[in-house]
Amino acid sequence: MTRDHAGDGPRQRAAVVVNPTKFDDMAPVVEVLRRVSEEQGWDDPLILETTPEETGTPQARLAVEQGVDVVCALGGDGTVRAVATALVGTQMPLGLLPGGTGNLLARNLDLPLEDLEWSLRIALTGHDRKVDVGVLHIDSQSGDPAPTGDGLPTGDGSPEGDRSPESGSAAAADEPSGSEGQEHLFLVMAGVGFDADVMVQAPEDLKARVGWAAYLVSGARNLYGPRFGATLSFDDDAPQHRQIRTAIIGNCGRLQGGVELLPGASVDDGALDALLLSPQGIVGWAGVAARVLTKQRKGHSRVEHRRCTTVRVVLDHPQEVQLDGDPVGQGSVLTSTVRRGALTVRVPLASSLNGDTTRVVEDVSTVPTTTNPQISSSSQSASATG
């Protein structure tokens, strides 16, 4: 539904939850946010900065309590995930503003990746789209039960017009320290093994200098890591034990550089796409890379794709785990489910046209791009996590 901003009633207001560490100077960022809001007939935005202890969830809940009309996340993928945690199961739309290296959810929704003005205009005037969220329950003991589904709000959300977070949800905790026995949401991908090791070992200073290329450096360092044993089950299939190097569970599959890690994955199909990689040595990784880059789902003994709604991974030994690029510590038992349509995201009007972005380009062709070099350089050099 397209929002109508005209009329003589009270002006609408956006909240922007911003990670200030992504910008050398917040003043020009705030100026853009206020100017675009005024141009669209909205009140000055409610700007809430994150802290190392409160990375976005409490700020987003406060924004909802203040009665805003859209909550925007301005930071890395970690900030987006933290803000989304507060909005899952509600009707409050999430606006995505570029501030990190990955901007993974924005990439998968064909949203702007560098233009703050354009992104904010979409957040204020766009279309509300329901998307799925993945849920990952992490335990350290193989005998622990699978999640009951009582952690995060259900995917159907609240009744139309009710934008308050449900009490007792995972949104009440802002990414609690330690992952054991916790339910976490992810918007793009969760992973264990190689990809999580890459996230853990990517130097922060290098990410600040070269952006997502820092992960290539970290990846090269981890190519010779050992495979590990895992017992995997998908939906009602019988568990199977195998040796793998990484397991990735995705809600959608597009990465930086246009790489489609999970071909055919869609953010609103009500399914998870799992990818298992089990290469040995450089030659094995070369074959895996060729299979991934050519978007082939079948035909390689070291690459396996599965589509499902529930994934359970029981590891022989604890391994590093990541959610949307954020390391969350080690886990031994991972159980993932999908909550269909649990999150509302503000997207361009053309997103309802089956991926045809021609109309988007035409609609925004007269929108001026950000000329402030501080904003552009900060957005491009920020790290991939919130």
CSV table of C-alpha atoms in Angstrom, one decimal:
chain,number,residue,atom,x,y,z
A,1,MET,CA,0.0,0.0,0.0
A,2,THR,CA,1.4,3.4,-1.0
A,3,ARG,CA,1.2,6.0,1.7
A,4,ASP,CA,-0.5,9.3,1.0
A,5,HIS,CA,1.4,12.2,2.6
A,6,ALA,CA,-0.9,15.0,1.5
A,7,GLY,CA,-3.5,16.6,3.6
A,8,ASP,CA,-3.9,19.1,6.5
A,9,GLY,CA,-3.5,16.6,9.4
A,10,PRO,CA,-0.4,16.2,11.6
A,11,ARG,CA,2.8,15.8,9.7
A,12,GLN,CA,4.4,12.4,9.6
A,13,ARG,CA,7.7,11.6,11.3
A,14,ALA,CA,10.5,9.2,10.6
A,15,ALA,CA,12.9,7.8,13.2
A,16,VAL,CA,16.5,7.1,12.1
A,17,VAL,CA,18.6,4.7,14.2
A,18,VAL,CA,22.1,5.5,13.2
A,19,ASN,CA,25.5,4.0,14.0
A,20,PRO,CA,27.6,7.1,14.5
A,21,THR,CA,30.9,5.1,14.1
A,22,LYS,CA,30.1,4.9,10.3
A,23,PHE,CA,30.6,8.6,9.8
A,24,ASP,CA,33.5,10.9,10.6
A,25,ASP,CA,31.1,13.8,11.0
A,26,MET,CA,27.4,13.4,11.8
A,27,ALA,CA,26.5,17.0,11.0
A,28,PRO,CA,26.2,16.7,7.2
A,29,VAL,CA,24.3,13.4,7.7
A,30,VAL,CA,21.8,15.0,10.0
A,31,GLU,CA,21.4,18.0,7.6
A,32,VAL,CA,20.5,15.6,4.7
A,33,LEU,CA,18.0,13.7,6.9
A,34,ARG,CA,16.3,16.9,8.0
A,35,ARG,CA,16.3,18.6,4.5
A,36,VAL,CA,14.8,15.6,2.7
A,37,SER,CA,12.2,15.1,5.4
A,38,GLU,CA,11.1,18.8,5.0
A,39,GLU,CA,11.0,18.5,1.2
A,40,GLN,CA,8.7,15.5,1.6
A,41,GLY,CA,6.4,17.4,4.0
A,42,TRP,CA,7.5,15.3,7.0
A,43,ASP,CA,8.6,16.6,10.5
A,44,ASP,CA,12.3,16.6,11.5
A,45,PRO,CA,13.3,13.0,12.0
A,46,LEU,CA,13.8,11.5,15.4
A,47,ILE,CA,17.5,10.6,15.4
A,48,LEU,CA,18.7,7.9,17.8
A,49,GLU,CA,22.3,6.9,17.9
A,50,THR,CA,23.5,3.4,18.8
A,51,THR,CA,26.1,2.5,21.4
A,52,PRO,CA,28.3,-0.5,21.8
A,53,GLU,CA,25.9,-1.8,24.4
A,54,GLU,CA,22.7,-0.9,22.7
A,55,THR,CA,23.2,-1.6,19.0
A,56,GLY,CA,19.7,-0.6,17.7
A,57,THR,CA,16.9,-2.7,19.2
A,58,PRO,CA,16.1,-0.5,22.2
A,59,GLN,CA,16.3,2.6,20.0
A,60,ALA,CA,13.9,1.1,17.5
A,61,ARG,CA,11.5,0.1,20.3
A,62,LEU,CA,11.6,3.7,21.7
A,63,ALA,CA,10.9,5.1,18.2
A,64,VAL,CA,7.8,2.9,17.9
A,65,GLU,CA,6.7,4.0,21.4
A,66,GLN,CA,7.1,7.6,20.2
A,67,GLY,CA,4.5,7.0,17.4
A,68,VAL,CA,6.7,7.5,14.4
A,69,ASP,CA,5.6,6.4,10.9
A,70,VAL,CA,8.7,4.5,9.8
A,71,VAL,CA,11.9,3.4,11.5
A,72,CYS,CA,15.0,3.7,9.4
A,73,ALA,CA,18.4,1.9,10.0
A,74,LEU,CA,21.5,3.9,9.1
A,75,GLY,CA,24.5,1.7,9.6
A,76,GLY,CA,25.9,-1.6,8.7
A,77,ASP,CA,24.2,-5.0,8.4
A,78,GLY,CA,24.4,-5.4,12.2
A,79,THR,CA,22.5,-2.2,12.8
A,80,VAL,CA,19.8,-3.3,10.3
A,81,ARG,CA,19.4,-6.6,12.0
A,82,ALA,CA,19.2,-5.0,15.5
A,83,VAL,CA,16.5,-2.5,14.3
A,84,ALA,CA,14.6,-5.3,12.5
A,85,THR,CA,14.6,-7.4,15.7
A,86,ALA,CA,12.3,-4.7,17.3
A,87,LEU,CA,10.0,-4.5,14.3
A,88,VAL,CA,9.5,-8.2,13.5
A,89,GLY,CA,5.8,-9.2,14.0
A,90,THR,CA,4.6,-5.6,13.8
A,91,GLN,CA,3.2,-3.4,11.0
A,92,MET,CA,5.9,-0.8,11.5
A,93,PRO,CA,7.9,-0.4,8.2
A,94,LEU,CA,11.7,-0.6,8.2
A,95,GLY,CA,13.6,1.9,6.0
A,96,LEU,CA,17.0,1.0,4.8
A,97,LEU,CA,19.6,3.7,4.6
A,98,PRO,CA,23.1,2.9,3.3
A,99,GLY,CA,25.9,3.1,5.9
A,100,GLY,CA,27.9,-0.1,5.8
A,101,THR,CA,30.1,-2.1,3.5
A,102,GLY,CA,27.7,-5.0,2.9
A,103,ASN,CA,24.2,-3.4,2.8
A,104,LEU,CA,23.1,-7.0,2.1
A,105,LEU,CA,19.4,-6.7,2.6
A,106,ALA,CA,19.3,-3.6,0.5
A,107,ARG,CA,21.2,-5.4,-2.3
A,108,ASN,CA,18.7,-8.2,-2.3
A,109,LEU,CA,15.8,-5.7,-2.5
A,110,ASP,CA,17.4,-3.6,-5.3
A,111,LEU,CA,17.6,-0.6,-3.1
A,112,PRO,CA,20.3,2.2,-3.4
A,113,LEU,CA,23.6,1.3,-1.9
A,114,GLU,CA,25.3,4.7,-1.7
A,115,ASP,CA,22.8,7.5,-2.1
A,116,LEU,CA,21.4,8.6,1.3
A,117,GLU,CA,19.0,11.1,-0.2
A,118,TRP,CA,17.4,8.6,-2.6
A,119,SER,CA,17.2,6.0,0.1
A,120,LEU,CA,15.5,8.3,2.5
A,121,ARG,CA,13.0,9.4,-0.1
A,122,ILE,CA,12.1,5.7,-0.7
A,123,ALA,CA,11.7,5.2,3.1
A,124,LEU,CA,9.3,8.2,3.3
A,125,THR,CA,7.2,7.7,0.1
A,126,GLY,CA,7.7,4.1,-1.0
A,127,HIS,CA,5.7,0.8,-0.9
A,128,ASP,CA,5.4,-1.5,2.1
A,129,ARG,CA,6.6,-5.0,1.3
A,130,LYS,CA,6.4,-8.1,3.6
A,131,VAL,CA,9.6,-10.1,3.7
A,132,ASP,CA,10.6,-13.3,5.5
A,133,VAL,CA,13.1,-13.5,8.4
A,134,GLY,CA,15.2,-16.4,9.4
A,135,VAL,CA,15.5,-17.5,13.0
A,136,LEU,CA,18.5,-19.3,14.3
A,137,HIS,CA,18.5,-21.1,17.7
A,138,ILE,CA,22.0,-21.8,19.0
A,139,ASP,CA,22.8,-24.3,21.7
A,140,SER,CA,26.0,-26.0,22.9
A,141,GLN,CA,24.6,-29.4,23.7
A,142,SER,CA,23.3,-31.9,21.2
A,143,GLY,CA,20.5,-33.0,23.6
A,144,ASP,CA,19.0,-29.5,23.7
A,145,PRO,CA,15.5,-29.2,22.2
A,146,ALA,CA,14.7,-27.4,19.0
A,147,PRO,CA,13.1,-24.0,19.5
A,148,THR,CA,9.4,-23.9,20.3
A,149,GLY,CA,8.7,-20.8,18.3
A,150,ASP,CA,8.0,-18.7,21.4
A,151,GLY,CA,11.0,-16.4,21.0
A,152,LEU,CA,10.3,-14.0,18.2
A,153,PRO,CA,6.8,-12.8,17.2
A,154,THR,CA,5.0,-14.9,14.7
A,155,GLY,CA,5.2,-14.1,11.0
A,156,ASP,CA,1.7,-12.8,10.5
A,157,GLY,CA,2.4,-9.7,12.6
A,158,SER,CA,0.0,-7.6,14.5
A,159,PRO,CA,-3.4,-6.4,13.2
A,160,GLU,CA,-3.3,-3.6,10.7
A,161,GLY,CA,-2.5,-0.4,12.4
A,162,ASP,CA,-0.9,-1.9,15.5
A,163,ARG,CA,2.7,-1.0,15.4
A,164,SER,CA,3.8,-1.9,18.9
A,165,PRO,CA,6.4,-4.7,19.5
A,166,GLU,CA,4.9,-7.7,21.2
A,167,SER,CA,5.9,-8.0,24.8
A,168,GLY,CA,8.2,-10.9,25.7
A,169,SER,CA,9.7,-11.1,22.2
A,170,ALA,CA,13.3,-11.4,21.3
A,171,ALA,CA,13.1,-7.7,20.6
A,172,ALA,CA,13.2,-7.1,24.3
A,173,ALA,CA,16.9,-8.1,24.4
A,174,ASP,CA,19.3,-6.2,22.2
A,175,GLU,CA,21.5,-9.0,21.0
A,176,PRO,CA,22.3,-10.5,24.4
A,177,SER,CA,25.9,-11.4,25.1
A,178,GLY,CA,26.6,-15.0,24.4
A,179,SER,CA,24.7,-17.0,21.9
A,180,GLU,CA,24.0,-20.2,23.9
A,181,GLY,CA,20.3,-21.0,24.2
A,182,GLN,CA,19.3,-17.9,22.3
A,183,GLU,CA,17.1,-17.2,19.3
A,184,HIS,CA,18.5,-14.7,16.9
A,185,LEU,CA,17.0,-13.5,13.7
A,186,PHE,CA,18.8,-13.0,10.4
A,187,LEU,CA,17.6,-11.2,7.3
A,188,VAL,CA,20.1,-12.5,4.7
A,189,MET,CA,22.2,-15.4,5.8
A,190,ALA,CA,23.5,-17.4,8.8
A,191,GLY,CA,26.6,-19.5,8.6
A,192,VAL,CA,28.9,-21.8,10.5
A,193,GLY,CA,32.5,-22.8,9.7
A,194,PHE,CA,34.5,-21.1,7.0
A,195,ASP,CA,32.3,-18.1,6.3
A,196,ALA,CA,32.0,-17.3,10.0
A,197,ASP,CA,35.8,-17.7,10.4
A,198,VAL,CA,36.2,-15.2,7.6
A,199,MET,CA,34.0,-12.7,9.4
A,200,VAL,CA,35.7,-13.2,12.7
A,201,GLN,CA,39.2,-12.7,11.3
A,202,ALA,CA,38.6,-9.8,8.9
A,203,PRO,CA,40.6,-6.9,10.5
A,204,GLU,CA,38.5,-3.9,11.4
A,205,ASP,CA,41.1,-1.4,10.2
A,206,LEU,CA,41.4,-3.1,6.9
A,207,LYS,CA,37.6,-3.1,6.5
A,208,ALA,CA,37.6,0.6,7.2
A,209,ARG,CA,40.2,1.2,4.4
A,210,VAL,CA,39.2,-1.2,1.7
A,211,GLY,CA,35.6,-2.2,2.5
A,212,TRP,CA,34.3,-5.7,1.7
A,213,ALA,CA,37.6,-6.6,0.0
A,214,ALA,CA,38.9,-7.1,3.5
A,215,TYR,CA,36.9,-10.3,3.6
A,216,LEU,CA,38.8,-11.6,0.5
A,217,VAL,CA,42.0,-11.2,2.5
A,218,SER,CA,40.5,-13.1,5.5
A,219,GLY,CA,39.1,-15.7,3.2
A,220,ALA,CA,42.5,-16.4,1.6
A,221,ARG,CA,43.9,-17.0,5.1
A,222,ASN,CA,41.2,-19.6,5.9
A,223,LEU,CA,41.3,-21.6,2.7
A,224,TYR,CA,43.4,-24.3,4.3
A,225,GLY,CA,41.2,-24.8,7.3
A,226,PRO,CA,40.1,-28.3,8.1
A,227,ARG,CA,36.7,-29.8,7.4
A,228,PHE,CA,34.5,-30.7,10.4
A,229,GLY,CA,31.8,-33.3,11.1
A,230,ALA,CA,28.2,-32.3,11.1
A,231,THR,CA,24.9,-34.2,11.3
A,232,LEU,CA,22.3,-32.3,9.1
A,233,SER,CA,18.6,-32.7,8.7
A,234,PHE,CA,16.3,-30.8,6.5
A,235,ASP,CA,12.6,-30.7,7.3
A,236,ASP,CA,11.5,-34.3,7.9
A,237,ASP,CA,14.4,-35.9,6.1
A,238,ALA,CA,16.5,-38.4,8.0
A,239,PRO,CA,19.7,-36.9,9.5
A,240,GLN,CA,22.9,-37.5,7.6
A,241,HIS,CA,26.4,-37.1,8.9
A,242,ARG,CA,29.1,-35.7,6.6
A,243,GLN,CA,32.3,-33.7,6.6
A,244,ILE,CA,31.9,-30.1,5.5
A,245,ARG,CA,33.9,-26.8,5.5
A,246,THR,CA,30.9,-24.5,5.9
A,247,ALA,CA,27.1,-24.5,6.1
A,248,ILE,CA,25.2,-21.4,5.0
A,249,ILE,CA,21.4,-20.9,5.7
A,250,GLY,CA,20.0,-18.2,3.6
A,251,ASN,CA,16.8,-16.1,3.4
A,252,CYS,CA,18.2,-14.5,0.2
A,253,GLY,CA,21.4,-15.0,-1.7
A,254,ARG,CA,23.0,-11.9,-3.3
A,255,LEU,CA,26.4,-10.8,-2.0
A,256,GLN,CA,28.8,-8.0,-2.9
A,257,GLY,CA,30.0,-7.9,-6.5
A,258,GLY,CA,26.7,-9.3,-7.8
A,259,VAL,CA,27.6,-12.9,-6.6
A,260,GLU,CA,24.5,-15.0,-6.3
A,261,LEU,CA,25.5,-17.4,-3.6
A,262,LEU,CA,22.0,-19.0,-3.4
A,263,PRO,CA,20.5,-19.0,-6.9
A,264,GLY,CA,16.8,-18.8,-6.8
A,265,ALA,CA,16.5,-17.7,-3.2
A,266,SER,CA,13.9,-15.1,-2.6
A,267,VAL,CA,13.3,-12.9,0.4
A,268,ASP,CA,9.5,-13.6,0.4
A,269,ASP,CA,9.1,-17.2,-0.6
A,270,GLY,CA,8.6,-18.7,2.8
A,271,ALA,CA,11.6,-21.0,2.5
A,272,LEU,CA,15.2,-21.2,3.5
A,273,ASP,CA,18.0,-22.1,1.1
A,274,ALA,CA,20.9,-24.0,2.5
A,275,LEU,CA,24.4,-24.4,1.0
A,276,LEU,CA,26.9,-27.0,2.1
A,277,LEU,CA,30.5,-26.7,0.9
A,278,SER,CA,33.1,-29.4,1.5
A,279,PRO,CA,36.2,-28.6,-0.6
A,280,GLN,CA,39.7,-29.9,0.2
A,281,GLY,CA,42.6,-27.7,-0.6
A,282,ILE,CA,43.0,-25.0,-3.2
A,283,VAL,CA,41.9,-27.2,-6.1
A,284,GLY,CA,38.7,-28.1,-4.2
A,285,TRP,CA,38.0,-24.4,-3.5
A,286,ALA,CA,38.6,-23.6,-7.2
A,287,GLY,CA,35.9,-26.0,-8.2
A,288,VAL,CA,33.5,-24.6,-5.6
A,289,ALA,CA,34.2,-21.1,-6.7
A,290,ALA,CA,33.5,-21.9,-10.3
A,291,ARG,CA,30.2,-23.6,-9.3
A,292,VAL,CA,29.1,-20.6,-7.3
A,293,LEU,CA,30.0,-18.0,-9.8
A,294,THR,CA,28.2,-19.9,-12.6
A,295,LYS,CA,25.1,-20.2,-10.4
A,296,GLN,CA,25.0,-24.0,-10.8
A,297,ARG,CA,22.9,-25.8,-8.1
A,298,LYS,CA,23.8,-29.3,-9.1
A,299,GLY,CA,26.6,-31.5,-10.5
A,300,HIS,CA,29.4,-31.0,-8.0
A,301,SER,CA,30.2,-33.4,-5.2
A,302,ARG,CA,31.5,-30.6,-2.9
A,303,VAL,CA,28.6,-28.3,-3.4
A,304,GLU,CA,25.1,-29.1,-2.2
A,305,HIS,CA,22.0,-26.9,-2.2
A,306,ARG,CA,18.8,-27.6,-0.3
A,307,ARG,CA,15.5,-25.7,0.0
A,308,CYS,CA,13.5,-26.3,3.1
A,309,THR,CA,11.7,-24.6,6.0
A,310,THR,CA,13.7,-26.1,8.9
A,311,VAL,CA,17.4,-26.9,9.1
A,312,ARG,CA,19.1,-28.6,12.0
A,313,VAL,CA,22.9,-28.9,12.2
A,314,VAL,CA,24.6,-30.8,15.0
A,315,LEU,CA,28.3,-30.3,15.0
A,316,ASP,CA,30.9,-32.8,16.2
A,317,HIS,CA,32.8,-29.9,17.7
A,318,PRO,CA,31.9,-26.2,18.3
A,319,GLN,CA,32.4,-23.8,15.4
A,320,GLU,CA,32.1,-20.1,14.9
A,321,VAL,CA,28.7,-18.8,13.8
A,322,GLN,CA,27.8,-15.6,12.0
A,323,LEU,CA,24.5,-13.8,11.3
A,324,ASP,CA,24.3,-11.3,8.4
A,325,GLY,CA,28.1,-10.9,8.7
A,326,ASP,CA,28.2,-10.5,12.5
A,327,PRO,CA,30.1,-13.1,14.5
A,328,VAL,CA,28.0,-14.3,17.4
A,329,GLY,CA,30.4,-16.8,19.0
A,330,GLN,CA,30.6,-20.6,18.8
A,331,GLY,CA,27.8,-23.1,18.7
A,332,SER,CA,27.4,-26.8,18.6
A,333,VAL,CA,23.7,-27.2,17.7
A,334,LEU,CA,22.0,-24.9,15.2
A,335,THR,CA,18.3,-25.0,14.4
A,336,SER,CA,16.9,-22.6,11.8
A,337,THR,CA,13.3,-21.8,10.8
A,338,VAL,CA,11.7,-19.2,8.7
A,339,ARG,CA,9.0,-16.7,9.7
A,340,ARG,CA,7.1,-15.8,6.5
A,341,GLY,CA,6.2,-12.2,6.0
A,342,ALA,CA,7.3,-11.3,9.5
A,343,LEU,CA,9.0,-7.9,8.6
A,344,THR,CA,7.7,-5.0,6.7
A,345,VAL,CA,10.3,-3.1,4.6
A,346,ARG,CA,9.8,0.1,2.7
A,347,VAL,CA,10.8,-0.3,-1.0
A,348,PRO,CA,10.4,1.6,-4.2
A,349,LEU,CA,6.9,1.5,-5.8
A,350,ALA,CA,8.3,-0.5,-8.7
A,351,SER,CA,9.3,-3.4,-6.4
A,352,SER,CA,5.7,-4.7,-6.9
A,353,LEU,CA,6.4,-5.0,-10.6
A,354,ASN,CA,8.2,-8.4,-10.5
A,355,GLY,CA,11.7,-7.0,-10.3
A,356,ASP,CA,11.3,-4.5,-13.2
A,357,THR,CA,13.4,-1.5,-12.0
A,358,THR,CA,12.9,0.6,-15.1
A,359,ARG,CA,10.1,2.5,-13.4
A,360,VAL,CA,12.3,3.1,-10.4
A,361,VAL,CA,14.9,4.8,-12.5
A,362,GLU,CA,12.3,7.0,-14.2
A,363,ASP,CA,10.7,7.9,-10.9
A,364,VAL,CA,13.9,9.1,-9.3
A,365,SER,CA,15.7,10.5,-12.3
A,366,THR,CA,15.0,14.0,-11.0
A,367,VAL,CA,16.1,13.3,-7.4
A,368,PRO,CA,19.5,14.9,-6.7
A,369,THR,CA,22.2,12.7,-5.4
A,370,THR,CA,24.2,13.4,-2.3
A,371,THR,CA,27.1,15.8,-3.2
A,372,ASN,CA,28.6,15.9,0.3
A,373,PRO,CA,31.9,14.0,0.1
A,374,GLN,CA,31.8,13.2,3.8
A,375,ILE,CA,28.6,11.2,3.4
A,376,SER,CA,29.7,9.4,0.3
A,377,SER,CA,33.1,8.5,1.6
A,378,SER,CA,31.9,7.4,5.0
A,379,SER,CA,29.2,5.1,3.4
A,380,GLN,CA,31.7,3.5,1.2
A,381,SER,CA,34.4,2.8,3.8
A,382,ALA,CA,32.2,1.6,6.6
A,383,SER,CA,32.5,-1.9,7.9
A,384,ALA,CA,30.1,-4.7,7.0
A,385,THR,CA,28.7,-5.1,10.5
A,386,GLY,CA,26.6,-2.7,12.5
